[in-house]
Amino acid sequence: MKSLHPALTPVYDDVLRRNQGELEFHQAVYEVLESLSPVVTKRPEFVEASIIERICEPERQIIFRVPWTDDQNRVHINRGFRVEFNSALGPYKGGLRFHPSVYLGIVKFLGFEQIFKNALTGMPIGGGKGGSDFDPKGRSDAEIMRFCQSFMTELYRHLGEYTDVPAGDIGVGGREIGYLFGQYKRITNRYESGVLTGKGFSWGGSQARTEATGYGTVFFAREMLKAKGETFEGKRVLVSGSGNVAIYATEKVHQLGGTVVAMSDSSGYIVDEQGIDLDLMREVKEVQRGRVADYAAARGAHVKFVADGSIWDVPADVALPCATQNELDEVAAKTLIGNGVKLVAEGANMPCTPTAVAAFQGAGVLFAPGKAANAGGVATSALEMQQNASRDKWSFEHTEARLDKIMTGIHELTLTTADEYGLGADYVAGANIAGFTQVADAMLAMGVI
Ligand code: NAP
């Protein structure tokens, strides 16, 4: 890890003191601050106005009790969160995560990253994130519905199309957004489409939103390869996870001529040397809500399932971590490098540990951070808001073309910013600086608020 500029050390110390035990949040803040040394030198007005301190403190944090009953009428209590981090560029925007690991530190890390990611898209959206420590695994549809209704019964009072607009994340897909929207509509007596994104197409959703994060990550990686005169054609690709981001990243890799040979979930990984059969994977994951082991069993003897192993042991040209934070550490990075990986792009949020990122950069592997590479999801959410505001519906082709243009634009902005600050082709620094300066300029213009 790089050391911090002396002007930023007290800022980071304050973050540690105020947010004790929130390790993922500390990691996310450090990763941004270590990129900002050249900005501190070039734009001292940001330091004078304490912009960096202000950006590290959420504007509002909401924590609430979520009581619900299971199918046996037993009462369960979960904790709900919404961190409204920064609204300098627009209403708070960012997903909801339902996973047992969720606590304030996870929500804050995700909300903090979201500020800069959303700025990179060029869309008028601020940063926020939320969720619950609720575990949807093994729960019936009726239980999921009751949980979502209880969650929204508190959250609704903090939302609004000009205030805060949540979407999905881990454990929150189209089904959950439907239940959440239904309860919002019922409580408020308002059909306010723009209050949630990731809705079904027939009731205010956008074409290509489901595909957007995965597709966008691959569009970004395509641009990185293009800058080196290469393409996805013939490349062996690893995609971790087998949820929303992973499935649509795989689909786009295949459309661009690459082959995804391995995917995973929290129980292990599969290797399918013939290339992932995406129809089967979607049937197993999206319809049956099964495990990757079920894919292996259904696909045939040539598929290997490795319980509890690391997908990063599989040799490949391209690695797309699309599961969860800190899933790819330094050991895994060195294995990938040893096996000749050329490019790593983060479909998930912060999946690579800081030492893994340093290893990739040190070895000359092209590396794209999530806040740039996975911004396609939130960008398409902003396109959904645009369609809702104008009561319009765009075609899949039009929406995908807009997404492609946005991802190509983020790639260009990231590289030109890195270049402007004399940092070569450092995608991490380029993304952090480009996102930060847009938010900081807006905050400066709005005075001390
Ligand atoms: P998802 O549909 O719930 O899928 C998550 C996948 O990751 C599942 O296959 C899950 O396996 C796996 N996973 C979760 N925790 C794991 C762990 N500890 N170890 C190994 N595998 C694990 O979620 P998603 O929407 O695809 O989100 C994936 C990542 O992308 C997250 O970091 C999210 O923040 C980020 N992201 C999502 C979006 C979006 O639009 N959805 C946008 C930007 C960024 P199990 O089923 O076994 O848990």
Short mmCIF file of C-alpha atoms and ligand atoms in Angstrom, two decimals:
data_model
loop_
_atom_site.label_atom_id
_atom_site.label_comp_id
_atom_site.label_asym_id
_atom_site.label_seq_id
_atom_site.Cartn_x
_atom_site.Cartn_y
_atom_site.Cartn_z
CA MET A 1 0.00 0.00 0.00
CA LYS A 2 1.18 3.55 -0.72
CA SER A 3 1.58 5.97 2.18
CA LEU A 4 -0.78 8.92 2.53
CA HIS A 5 -0.03 12.58 1.83
CA PRO A 6 0.68 14.33 5.19
CA ALA A 7 -2.48 16.43 4.76
CA LEU A 8 -4.54 13.24 4.52
CA THR A 9 -3.11 11.31 7.47
CA PRO A 10 -5.21 13.18 10.07
CA VAL A 11 -8.29 12.67 7.89
CA TYR A 12 -7.72 8.92 7.86
CA ASP A 13 -6.95 8.87 11.60
CA ASP A 14 -10.29 10.56 12.20
CA VAL A 15 -12.06 7.95 10.08
CA LEU A 16 -10.46 5.18 12.16
CA ARG A 17 -11.40 6.90 15.43
CA ARG A 18 -15.00 7.62 14.44
CA ASN A 19 -15.77 4.31 12.75
CA GLN A 20 -14.14 1.75 15.00
CA GLY A 21 -14.24 -1.88 13.91
CA GLU A 22 -15.57 -1.04 10.43
CA LEU A 23 -12.67 -2.66 8.58
CA GLU A 24 -14.13 -2.71 5.07
CA PHE A 25 -14.98 0.99 5.37
CA HIS A 26 -11.42 1.79 6.50
CA GLN A 27 -10.08 -0.19 3.52
CA ALA A 28 -12.30 1.63 1.03
CA VAL A 29 -11.38 5.06 2.43
CA TYR A 30 -7.65 4.30 2.45
CA GLU A 31 -7.80 3.10 -1.13
CA VAL A 32 -9.28 6.42 -2.25
CA LEU A 33 -7.08 8.63 -0.05
CA GLU A 34 -3.86 6.99 -1.27
CA SER A 35 -4.79 8.08 -4.81
CA LEU A 36 -5.42 11.69 -3.82
CA SER A 37 -1.86 12.94 -3.12
CA PRO A 38 -1.51 14.63 -6.52
CA VAL A 39 -4.95 16.23 -6.10
CA VAL A 40 -4.00 17.70 -2.73
CA THR A 41 -0.98 19.32 -4.39
CA LYS A 42 -2.85 20.54 -7.46
CA ARG A 43 -6.13 21.60 -5.78
CA PRO A 44 -5.26 22.88 -2.25
CA GLU A 45 -8.71 24.53 -2.04
CA PHE A 46 -10.20 21.07 -1.37
CA VAL A 47 -8.03 20.72 1.74
CA GLU A 48 -8.73 24.29 2.89
CA ALA A 49 -12.49 23.67 2.70
CA SER A 50 -12.18 20.27 4.48
CA ILE A 51 -13.84 18.59 1.51
CA ILE A 52 -12.09 15.27 2.10
CA GLU A 53 -13.16 15.11 5.77
CA ARG A 54 -16.71 15.91 4.72
CA ILE A 55 -16.76 13.26 1.99
CA CYS A 56 -15.71 10.61 4.53
CA GLU A 57 -18.65 11.37 6.83
CA PRO A 58 -22.08 10.18 5.62
CA GLU A 59 -24.75 12.85 5.41
CA ARG A 60 -27.20 10.53 7.19
CA GLN A 61 -27.18 6.96 8.59
CA ILE A 62 -30.40 5.12 9.31
CA ILE A 63 -30.49 1.88 11.34
CA PHE A 64 -33.77 0.15 12.09
CA ARG A 65 -35.39 -3.00 13.42
CA VAL A 66 -36.98 -5.36 10.90
CA PRO A 67 -39.38 -7.82 12.56
CA TRP A 68 -40.99 -10.54 10.44
CA THR A 69 -42.60 -13.96 10.83
CA ASP A 70 -41.51 -17.17 9.13
CA ASP A 71 -43.80 -19.83 7.69
CA GLN A 72 -44.04 -21.48 11.12
CA ASN A 73 -45.18 -18.17 12.66
CA ARG A 74 -41.91 -17.69 14.54
CA VAL A 75 -40.87 -14.06 14.93
CA HIS A 76 -37.41 -13.04 13.63
CA ILE A 77 -35.61 -9.75 14.12
CA ASN A 78 -33.11 -8.40 11.61
CA ARG A 79 -31.36 -5.08 11.37
CA GLY A 80 -31.93 -2.73 8.46
CA PHE A 81 -29.54 -0.04 7.22
CA ARG A 82 -29.53 2.86 4.81
CA VAL A 83 -26.48 5.09 4.62
CA GLU A 84 -27.19 8.27 2.67
CA PHE A 85 -23.60 9.17 2.00
CA ASN A 86 -23.38 12.08 -0.38
CA SER A 87 -25.94 14.05 -2.40
CA ALA A 88 -23.69 16.66 -4.03
CA LEU A 89 -24.46 15.37 -7.53
CA GLY A 90 -28.03 14.14 -7.11
CA PRO A 91 -30.35 11.98 -4.97
CA TYR A 92 -28.66 9.18 -3.02
CA LYS A 93 -28.41 6.16 -5.30
CA GLY A 94 -27.12 2.68 -4.54
CA GLY A 95 -28.34 -0.84 -3.92
CA LEU A 96 -29.69 -2.84 -1.01
CA ARG A 97 -27.81 -5.97 0.10
CA PHE A 98 -29.48 -8.82 2.00
CA HIS A 99 -26.74 -11.09 3.37
CA PRO A 100 -25.89 -12.33 6.89
CA SER A 101 -22.51 -10.57 6.74
CA VAL A 102 -24.11 -7.11 6.43
CA TYR A 103 -23.30 -4.63 9.21
CA LEU A 104 -22.69 -0.89 9.25
CA GLY A 105 -19.06 -1.19 8.07
CA ILE A 106 -20.07 -3.09 4.91
CA VAL A 107 -22.87 -0.65 4.10
CA LYS A 108 -20.54 2.31 4.61
CA PHE A 109 -17.78 0.86 2.42
CA LEU A 110 -20.29 0.25 -0.33
CA GLY A 111 -21.89 3.68 0.08
CA PHE A 112 -18.50 5.40 0.02
CA GLU A 113 -17.43 3.62 -3.19
CA GLN A 114 -20.81 4.41 -4.70
CA ILE A 115 -20.20 8.18 -4.44
CA PHE A 116 -17.24 8.06 -6.83
CA LYS A 117 -18.67 5.35 -9.08
CA ASN A 118 -21.84 7.35 -9.60
CA ALA A 119 -19.82 10.48 -10.36
CA LEU A 120 -17.84 8.57 -13.01
CA THR A 121 -21.04 7.71 -14.89
CA GLY A 122 -21.63 11.43 -15.56
CA MET A 123 -25.26 10.97 -14.44
CA PRO A 124 -26.91 13.24 -11.81
CA ILE A 125 -26.82 10.75 -8.90
CA GLY A 126 -25.35 10.91 -5.40
CA GLY A 127 -24.11 7.92 -3.39
CA GLY A 128 -25.82 5.69 -0.84
CA LYS A 129 -26.21 2.05 0.10
CA GLY A 130 -28.35 -0.09 2.36
CA GLY A 131 -29.37 -3.57 3.30
CA SER A 132 -29.89 -6.01 6.09
CA ASP A 133 -28.25 -8.96 7.82
CA PHE A 134 -31.26 -11.03 6.67
CA ASP A 135 -30.25 -14.30 4.96
CA PRO A 136 -32.60 -15.05 2.05
CA LYS A 137 -31.06 -18.49 1.43
CA GLY A 138 -33.56 -21.30 1.99
CA ARG A 139 -36.44 -18.89 2.66
CA SER A 140 -39.78 -19.35 0.91
CA ASP A 141 -41.24 -16.70 -1.40
CA ALA A 142 -43.79 -15.82 1.27
CA GLU A 143 -41.05 -15.30 3.87
CA ILE A 144 -39.05 -13.11 1.48
CA MET A 145 -42.17 -11.07 0.80
CA ARG A 146 -42.95 -10.54 4.48
CA PHE A 147 -39.35 -9.55 5.17
CA CYS A 148 -39.34 -7.04 2.27
CA GLN A 149 -42.65 -5.57 3.40
CA SER A 150 -41.39 -5.08 6.95
CA PHE A 151 -38.11 -3.60 5.69
CA MET A 152 -39.96 -1.08 3.51
CA THR A 153 -42.42 -0.19 6.28
CA GLU A 154 -39.57 1.71 7.92
CA LEU A 155 -37.46 2.63 4.90
CA TYR A 156 -40.22 4.28 2.85
CA ARG A 157 -40.15 7.48 4.90
CA HIS A 158 -36.53 8.11 3.87
CA LEU A 159 -37.01 7.52 0.13
CA GLY A 160 -38.23 9.58 -2.80
CA GLU A 161 -37.31 10.09 -6.43
CA TYR A 162 -35.54 13.36 -5.52
CA THR A 163 -34.20 12.06 -2.19
CA ASP A 164 -32.99 8.48 -2.21
CA VAL A 165 -33.48 5.77 -4.84
CA PRO A 166 -32.35 2.24 -3.88
CA ALA A 167 -31.77 -0.71 -6.24
CA GLY A 168 -30.61 -4.34 -5.87
CA ASP A 169 -27.30 -5.86 -4.80
CA ILE A 170 -26.35 -9.25 -3.32
CA GLY A 171 -29.53 -11.07 -2.30
CA VAL A 172 -31.80 -8.41 -3.80
CA GLY A 173 -32.95 -9.03 -7.38
CA GLY A 174 -36.14 -8.49 -9.37
CA ARG A 175 -38.31 -10.50 -6.95
CA GLU A 176 -37.27 -8.47 -3.91
CA ILE A 177 -37.54 -5.13 -5.75
CA GLY A 178 -41.11 -6.13 -6.68
CA TYR A 179 -42.09 -6.77 -3.05
CA LEU A 180 -40.34 -3.59 -1.88
CA PHE A 181 -42.02 -1.45 -4.55
CA GLY A 182 -45.43 -3.00 -3.82
CA GLN A 183 -45.16 -2.09 -0.15
CA TYR A 184 -43.90 1.45 -0.92
CA LYS A 185 -46.87 2.01 -3.24
CA ARG A 186 -49.30 0.62 -0.67
CA ILE A 187 -48.04 2.73 2.23
CA THR A 188 -47.65 6.00 0.34
CA ASN A 189 -50.62 5.62 -2.03
CA ARG A 190 -48.33 6.90 -4.79
CA TYR A 191 -47.19 5.14 -7.96
CA GLU A 192 -43.77 6.73 -7.78
CA SER A 193 -41.82 4.65 -10.33
CA GLY A 194 -38.62 6.62 -9.83
CA VAL A 195 -38.25 5.61 -6.19
CA LEU A 196 -36.64 2.22 -6.86
CA THR A 197 -34.71 0.85 -9.83
CA GLY A 198 -34.34 -2.70 -11.08
CA LYS A 199 -38.13 -2.94 -11.53
CA GLY A 200 -39.82 -5.36 -13.94
CA PHE A 201 -40.09 -4.01 -17.48
CA SER A 202 -43.89 -4.08 -17.53
CA TRP A 203 -44.14 -1.88 -14.41
CA GLY A 204 -41.54 0.83 -14.92
CA GLY A 205 -38.26 -1.04 -15.26
CA SER A 206 -35.65 -0.55 -17.94
CA GLN A 207 -34.55 -2.96 -20.59
CA ALA A 208 -30.96 -4.09 -20.01
CA ARG A 209 -30.93 -3.17 -16.28
CA THR A 210 -30.67 -6.85 -15.29
CA GLU A 211 -27.76 -7.33 -17.67
CA ALA A 212 -26.13 -3.94 -17.10
CA THR A 213 -23.48 -4.55 -14.43
CA GLY A 214 -22.14 -7.73 -16.02
CA TYR A 215 -22.32 -6.37 -19.56
CA GLY A 216 -20.79 -3.06 -18.45
CA THR A 217 -17.83 -4.79 -16.78
CA VAL A 218 -17.09 -6.65 -20.00
CA PHE A 219 -17.48 -3.48 -22.11
CA PHE A 220 -14.93 -1.83 -19.83
CA ALA A 221 -12.55 -4.80 -20.10
CA ARG A 222 -13.02 -4.78 -23.89
CA GLU A 223 -11.85 -1.14 -23.93
CA MET A 224 -8.80 -2.03 -21.81
CA LEU A 225 -7.88 -4.80 -24.24
CA LYS A 226 -8.52 -2.49 -27.20
CA ALA A 227 -6.08 0.07 -25.79
CA LYS A 228 -3.45 -2.70 -26.04
CA GLY A 229 -4.55 -3.75 -29.53
CA GLU A 230 -6.28 -6.90 -28.26
CA THR A 231 -9.82 -8.35 -28.10
CA PHE A 232 -11.77 -11.01 -26.16
CA GLU A 233 -11.58 -13.34 -29.18
CA GLY A 234 -10.14 -16.69 -28.05
CA LYS A 235 -9.49 -15.59 -24.45
CA ARG A 236 -10.00 -17.97 -21.50
CA VAL A 237 -11.96 -16.19 -18.80
CA LEU A 238 -12.75 -16.86 -15.13
CA VAL A 239 -15.89 -15.31 -13.61
CA SER A 240 -16.36 -15.72 -9.87
CA GLY A 241 -19.87 -15.86 -8.43
CA SER A 242 -22.93 -17.07 -10.31
CA GLY A 243 -25.39 -14.32 -9.43
CA ASN A 244 -26.64 -11.38 -11.42
CA VAL A 245 -23.30 -9.76 -12.26
CA ALA A 246 -21.51 -13.05 -12.98
CA ILE A 247 -24.20 -14.47 -15.28
CA TYR A 248 -24.41 -11.41 -17.51
CA ALA A 249 -20.64 -10.88 -17.57
CA THR A 250 -20.40 -14.45 -18.85
CA GLU A 251 -23.05 -13.81 -21.48
CA LYS A 252 -21.22 -10.76 -22.85
CA VAL A 253 -17.81 -12.50 -22.82
CA HIS A 254 -19.30 -15.26 -24.96
CA GLN A 255 -20.88 -12.72 -27.32
CA LEU A 256 -17.46 -11.10 -27.77
CA GLY A 257 -15.74 -14.39 -28.63
CA GLY A 258 -14.17 -15.31 -25.28
CA THR A 259 -14.87 -18.48 -23.30
CA VAL A 260 -15.77 -18.51 -19.62
CA VAL A 261 -14.39 -21.78 -18.27
CA ALA A 262 -15.10 -21.40 -14.55
CA MET A 263 -17.72 -19.91 -12.20
CA SER A 264 -18.37 -20.24 -8.47
CA ASP A 265 -20.60 -19.66 -5.46
CA SER A 266 -19.90 -19.71 -1.75
CA SER A 267 -19.79 -23.53 -1.76
CA GLY A 268 -17.02 -23.92 -4.39
CA TYR A 269 -16.25 -23.56 -8.09
CA ILE A 270 -16.81 -25.46 -11.32
CA VAL A 271 -14.54 -25.84 -14.34
CA ASP A 272 -16.22 -26.46 -17.67
CA GLU A 273 -13.54 -26.66 -20.35
CA GLN A 274 -16.20 -26.62 -23.09
CA GLY A 275 -17.31 -23.18 -21.89
CA ILE A 276 -20.15 -22.44 -19.47
CA ASP A 277 -23.57 -23.43 -20.81
CA LEU A 278 -25.33 -20.23 -19.83
CA ASP A 279 -28.88 -21.48 -20.42
CA LEU A 280 -28.24 -24.28 -17.94
CA MET A 281 -26.53 -21.97 -15.44
CA ARG A 282 -29.47 -19.56 -15.55
CA GLU A 283 -31.95 -22.40 -15.13
CA VAL A 284 -30.02 -23.66 -12.07
CA LYS A 285 -29.40 -20.25 -10.52
CA GLU A 286 -32.32 -18.06 -11.54
CA VAL A 287 -35.16 -20.60 -11.74
CA GLN A 288 -34.21 -23.46 -9.38
CA ARG A 289 -32.16 -21.16 -7.09
CA GLY A 290 -29.64 -24.03 -6.88
CA ARG A 291 -25.85 -24.26 -6.45
CA VAL A 292 -22.99 -24.50 -8.97
CA ALA A 293 -22.65 -28.16 -7.89
CA ASP A 294 -26.14 -28.71 -9.37
CA TYR A 295 -24.88 -27.25 -12.67
CA ALA A 296 -21.97 -29.71 -12.64
CA ALA A 297 -24.29 -32.64 -11.95
CA ALA A 298 -26.66 -31.64 -14.76
CA ARG A 299 -24.00 -30.73 -17.34
CA GLY A 300 -22.04 -33.97 -17.40
CA ALA A 301 -18.89 -35.79 -16.38
CA HIS A 302 -16.47 -33.38 -18.10
CA VAL A 303 -17.35 -30.64 -15.55
CA LYS A 304 -15.28 -30.54 -12.37
CA PHE A 305 -16.77 -29.22 -9.11
CA VAL A 306 -14.25 -28.23 -6.45
CA ALA A 307 -15.83 -27.75 -3.02
CA ASP A 308 -14.43 -24.81 -1.02
CA GLY A 309 -11.53 -24.29 -3.47
CA SER A 310 -10.27 -21.07 -5.05
CA ILE A 311 -11.47 -20.39 -8.58
CA TRP A 312 -8.31 -18.31 -9.04
CA ASP A 313 -6.24 -21.54 -9.23
CA VAL A 314 -7.62 -22.10 -12.73
CA PRO A 315 -5.29 -20.78 -15.48
CA ALA A 316 -6.83 -18.02 -17.63
CA ASP A 317 -6.11 -14.87 -19.66
CA VAL A 318 -8.79 -12.75 -17.99
CA ALA A 319 -10.23 -12.80 -14.46
CA LEU A 320 -13.51 -11.08 -13.60
CA PRO A 321 -14.22 -11.26 -9.85
CA CYS A 322 -18.01 -10.84 -9.66
CA ALA A 323 -18.95 -12.30 -6.24
CA THR A 324 -18.09 -10.26 -3.15
CA GLN A 325 -15.56 -8.08 -1.30
CA ASN A 326 -12.04 -9.36 -0.58
CA GLU A 327 -12.59 -12.65 -2.44
CA LEU A 328 -9.24 -12.38 -4.27
CA ASP A 329 -6.19 -12.00 -2.02
CA GLU A 330 -2.46 -11.67 -2.66
CA VAL A 331 -1.91 -15.45 -2.80
CA ALA A 332 -4.65 -15.79 -5.41
CA ALA A 333 -3.27 -12.80 -7.33
CA LYS A 334 0.20 -14.38 -7.46
CA THR A 335 -1.29 -17.67 -8.67
CA LEU A 336 -3.17 -15.85 -11.43
CA ILE A 337 -0.02 -13.92 -12.40
CA GLY A 338 2.02 -17.14 -12.41
CA ASN A 339 -0.58 -18.66 -14.74
CA GLY A 340 -0.24 -15.72 -17.16
CA VAL A 341 -3.35 -13.62 -16.48
CA LYS A 342 -3.34 -10.44 -18.60
CA LEU A 343 -6.35 -8.53 -17.31
CA VAL A 344 -8.42 -8.31 -14.12
CA ALA A 345 -11.60 -6.21 -14.01
CA GLU A 346 -13.73 -6.03 -10.86
CA GLY A 347 -17.41 -6.79 -11.49
CA ALA A 348 -17.98 -6.97 -7.73
CA ASN A 349 -17.29 -4.17 -5.25
CA MET A 350 -13.74 -4.30 -3.81
CA PRO A 351 -13.25 -8.04 -4.52
CA CYS A 352 -9.46 -7.69 -4.66
CA THR A 353 -7.57 -6.98 -1.45
CA PRO A 354 -5.13 -4.03 -1.50
CA THR A 355 -2.13 -6.39 -1.64
CA ALA A 356 -3.70 -8.28 -4.55
CA VAL A 357 -4.17 -5.00 -6.43
CA ALA A 358 -0.55 -4.06 -5.74
CA ALA A 359 0.59 -7.47 -7.02
CA PHE A 360 -1.35 -7.07 -10.28
CA GLN A 361 -0.09 -3.55 -10.84
CA GLY A 362 3.48 -4.55 -9.96
CA ALA A 363 3.36 -7.40 -12.48
CA GLY A 364 2.01 -5.18 -15.26
CA VAL A 365 -1.41 -6.91 -15.34
CA LEU A 366 -4.14 -4.57 -16.60
CA PHE A 367 -6.31 -3.89 -13.54
CA ALA A 368 -9.67 -2.08 -13.38
CA PRO A 369 -11.28 -1.20 -10.03
CA GLY A 370 -14.97 -1.89 -9.44
CA LYS A 371 -15.94 1.74 -9.13
CA ALA A 372 -15.09 2.15 -12.81
CA ALA A 373 -15.63 -1.34 -14.22
CA ASN A 374 -18.96 -2.17 -12.55
CA ALA A 375 -20.55 1.28 -12.89
CA GLY A 376 -22.81 0.02 -15.70
CA GLY A 377 -25.46 -1.18 -13.25
CA VAL A 378 -25.99 2.14 -11.55
CA ALA A 379 -25.66 3.99 -14.87
CA THR A 380 -28.53 1.95 -16.28
CA SER A 381 -30.48 2.57 -13.07
CA ALA A 382 -30.08 6.27 -13.84
CA LEU A 383 -31.36 5.54 -17.36
CA GLU A 384 -34.34 3.80 -15.74
CA MET A 385 -34.97 6.96 -13.67
CA GLN A 386 -34.75 9.01 -16.87
CA GLN A 387 -37.36 6.79 -18.56
CA ASN A 388 -39.60 6.97 -15.47
CA ALA A 389 -39.36 10.77 -15.35
CA SER A 390 -40.32 11.09 -19.02
CA ARG A 391 -42.85 8.20 -18.85
CA ASP A 392 -40.97 6.56 -21.69
CA LYS A 393 -39.71 3.05 -22.46
CA TRP A 394 -36.65 2.46 -24.57
CA SER A 395 -35.78 -0.66 -26.57
CA PHE A 396 -33.15 -3.14 -25.38
CA GLU A 397 -30.84 -2.18 -28.25
CA HIS A 398 -31.09 1.54 -27.52
CA THR A 399 -30.49 1.05 -23.79
CA GLU A 400 -27.57 -1.32 -24.31
CA ALA A 401 -26.02 1.13 -26.77
CA ARG A 402 -26.32 3.91 -24.13
CA LEU A 403 -24.68 1.61 -21.57
CA ASP A 404 -21.85 0.79 -23.95
CA LYS A 405 -21.27 4.49 -24.61
CA ILE A 406 -21.23 5.27 -20.88
CA MET A 407 -18.70 2.47 -20.14
CA THR A 408 -16.50 3.55 -23.04
CA GLY A 409 -16.70 7.10 -21.69
CA ILE A 410 -15.72 6.02 -18.16
CA HIS A 411 -12.75 4.12 -19.60
CA GLU A 412 -11.62 7.20 -21.48
CA LEU A 413 -12.16 9.54 -18.52
CA THR A 414 -10.22 7.22 -16.21
CA LEU A 415 -7.24 7.03 -18.55
CA THR A 416 -7.17 10.73 -19.44
CA THR A 417 -7.38 11.68 -15.75
CA ALA A 418 -4.52 9.33 -14.85
CA ASP A 419 -2.52 10.84 -17.70
CA GLU A 420 -3.36 14.43 -16.67
CA TYR A 421 -1.95 13.72 -13.20
CA GLY A 422 1.19 12.04 -14.63
CA LEU A 423 0.15 8.55 -13.47
CA GLY A 424 0.42 6.66 -16.75
CA ALA A 425 -2.32 4.08 -17.28
CA ASP A 426 -3.17 3.62 -13.58
CA TYR A 427 -6.90 2.84 -13.69
CA VAL A 428 -7.22 2.86 -9.89
CA ALA A 429 -5.83 6.36 -9.42
CA GLY A 430 -7.56 7.64 -12.58
CA ALA A 431 -10.98 6.44 -11.38
CA ASN A 432 -10.53 7.72 -7.83
CA ILE A 433 -9.33 11.15 -8.93
CA ALA A 434 -11.91 11.59 -11.70
CA GLY A 435 -14.78 10.59 -9.38
CA PHE A 436 -13.50 12.57 -6.41
CA THR A 437 -12.85 15.85 -8.23
CA GLN A 438 -16.38 15.95 -9.68
CA VAL A 439 -17.97 15.49 -6.27
CA ALA A 440 -15.49 17.85 -4.58
CA ASP A 441 -16.12 20.62 -7.12
CA ALA A 442 -19.87 20.36 -6.54
CA MET A 443 -19.43 20.40 -2.75
CA LEU A 444 -17.17 23.43 -2.97
CA ALA A 445 -19.77 25.28 -5.04
CA MET A 446 -22.55 24.52 -2.52
CA GLY A 447 -20.77 25.96 0.51
CA VAL A 448 -20.44 24.41 3.95
CA ILE A 449 -23.46 22.08 4.18
P1 NAP B 1 -26.04 -11.92 -6.32
O1 NAP B 1 -26.89 -12.01 -7.53
O2 NAP B 1 -26.65 -12.09 -4.99
O3 NAP B 1 -24.84 -12.95 -6.51
C1 NAP B 1 -23.77 -12.98 -5.64
C2 NAP B 1 -22.89 -14.16 -6.00
O4 NAP B 1 -21.69 -14.09 -5.25
C3 NAP B 1 -23.54 -15.51 -5.69
O5 NAP B 1 -23.13 -16.46 -6.61
C4 NAP B 1 -22.96 -15.81 -4.30
O6 NAP B 1 -22.92 -17.19 -3.98
C5 NAP B 1 -21.56 -15.28 -4.46
N1 NAP B 1 -21.03 -14.95 -3.13
C6 NAP B 1 -21.54 -14.08 -2.22
N2 NAP B 1 -20.80 -14.08 -1.10
C7 NAP B 1 -19.80 -14.96 -1.34
C8 NAP B 1 -18.68 -15.39 -0.59
N3 NAP B 1 -18.47 -14.93 0.66
N4 NAP B 1 -17.84 -16.28 -1.16
C9 NAP B 1 -18.07 -16.74 -2.41
N5 NAP B 1 -19.10 -16.38 -3.18
C10 NAP B 1 -19.94 -15.50 -2.64
O7 NAP B 1 -25.29 -10.49 -6.27
P2 NAP B 1 -24.81 -9.57 -7.47
O8 NAP B 1 -25.84 -8.54 -7.66
O9 NAP B 1 -24.38 -10.40 -8.61
O10 NAP B 1 -23.56 -8.83 -6.81
C11 NAP B 1 -22.23 -9.37 -6.88
C12 NAP B 1 -21.22 -8.28 -6.61
O11 NAP B 1 -21.38 -7.23 -7.58
C13 NAP B 1 -21.33 -7.59 -5.25
O12 NAP B 1 -20.05 -7.18 -4.83
C14 NAP B 1 -22.16 -6.35 -5.57
O13 NAP B 1 -21.97 -5.33 -4.61
C15 NAP B 1 -21.56 -5.98 -6.92
N6 NAP B 1 -22.40 -5.13 -7.75
C16 NAP B 1 -23.66 -5.49 -8.10
C17 NAP B 1 -24.40 -4.66 -8.91
C18 NAP B 1 -25.76 -5.04 -9.40
O14 NAP B 1 -26.31 -4.32 -10.25
N7 NAP B 1 -26.33 -6.16 -8.99
C19 NAP B 1 -23.87 -3.42 -9.33
C20 NAP B 1 -22.57 -3.09 -8.98
C21 NAP B 1 -21.84 -3.95 -8.18
P3 NAP B 1 -23.95 -17.78 -2.91
O15 NAP B 1 -25.26 -17.83 -3.61
O16 NAP B 1 -23.39 -19.11 -2.56
O17 NAP B 1 -23.95 -16.83 -1.73
#
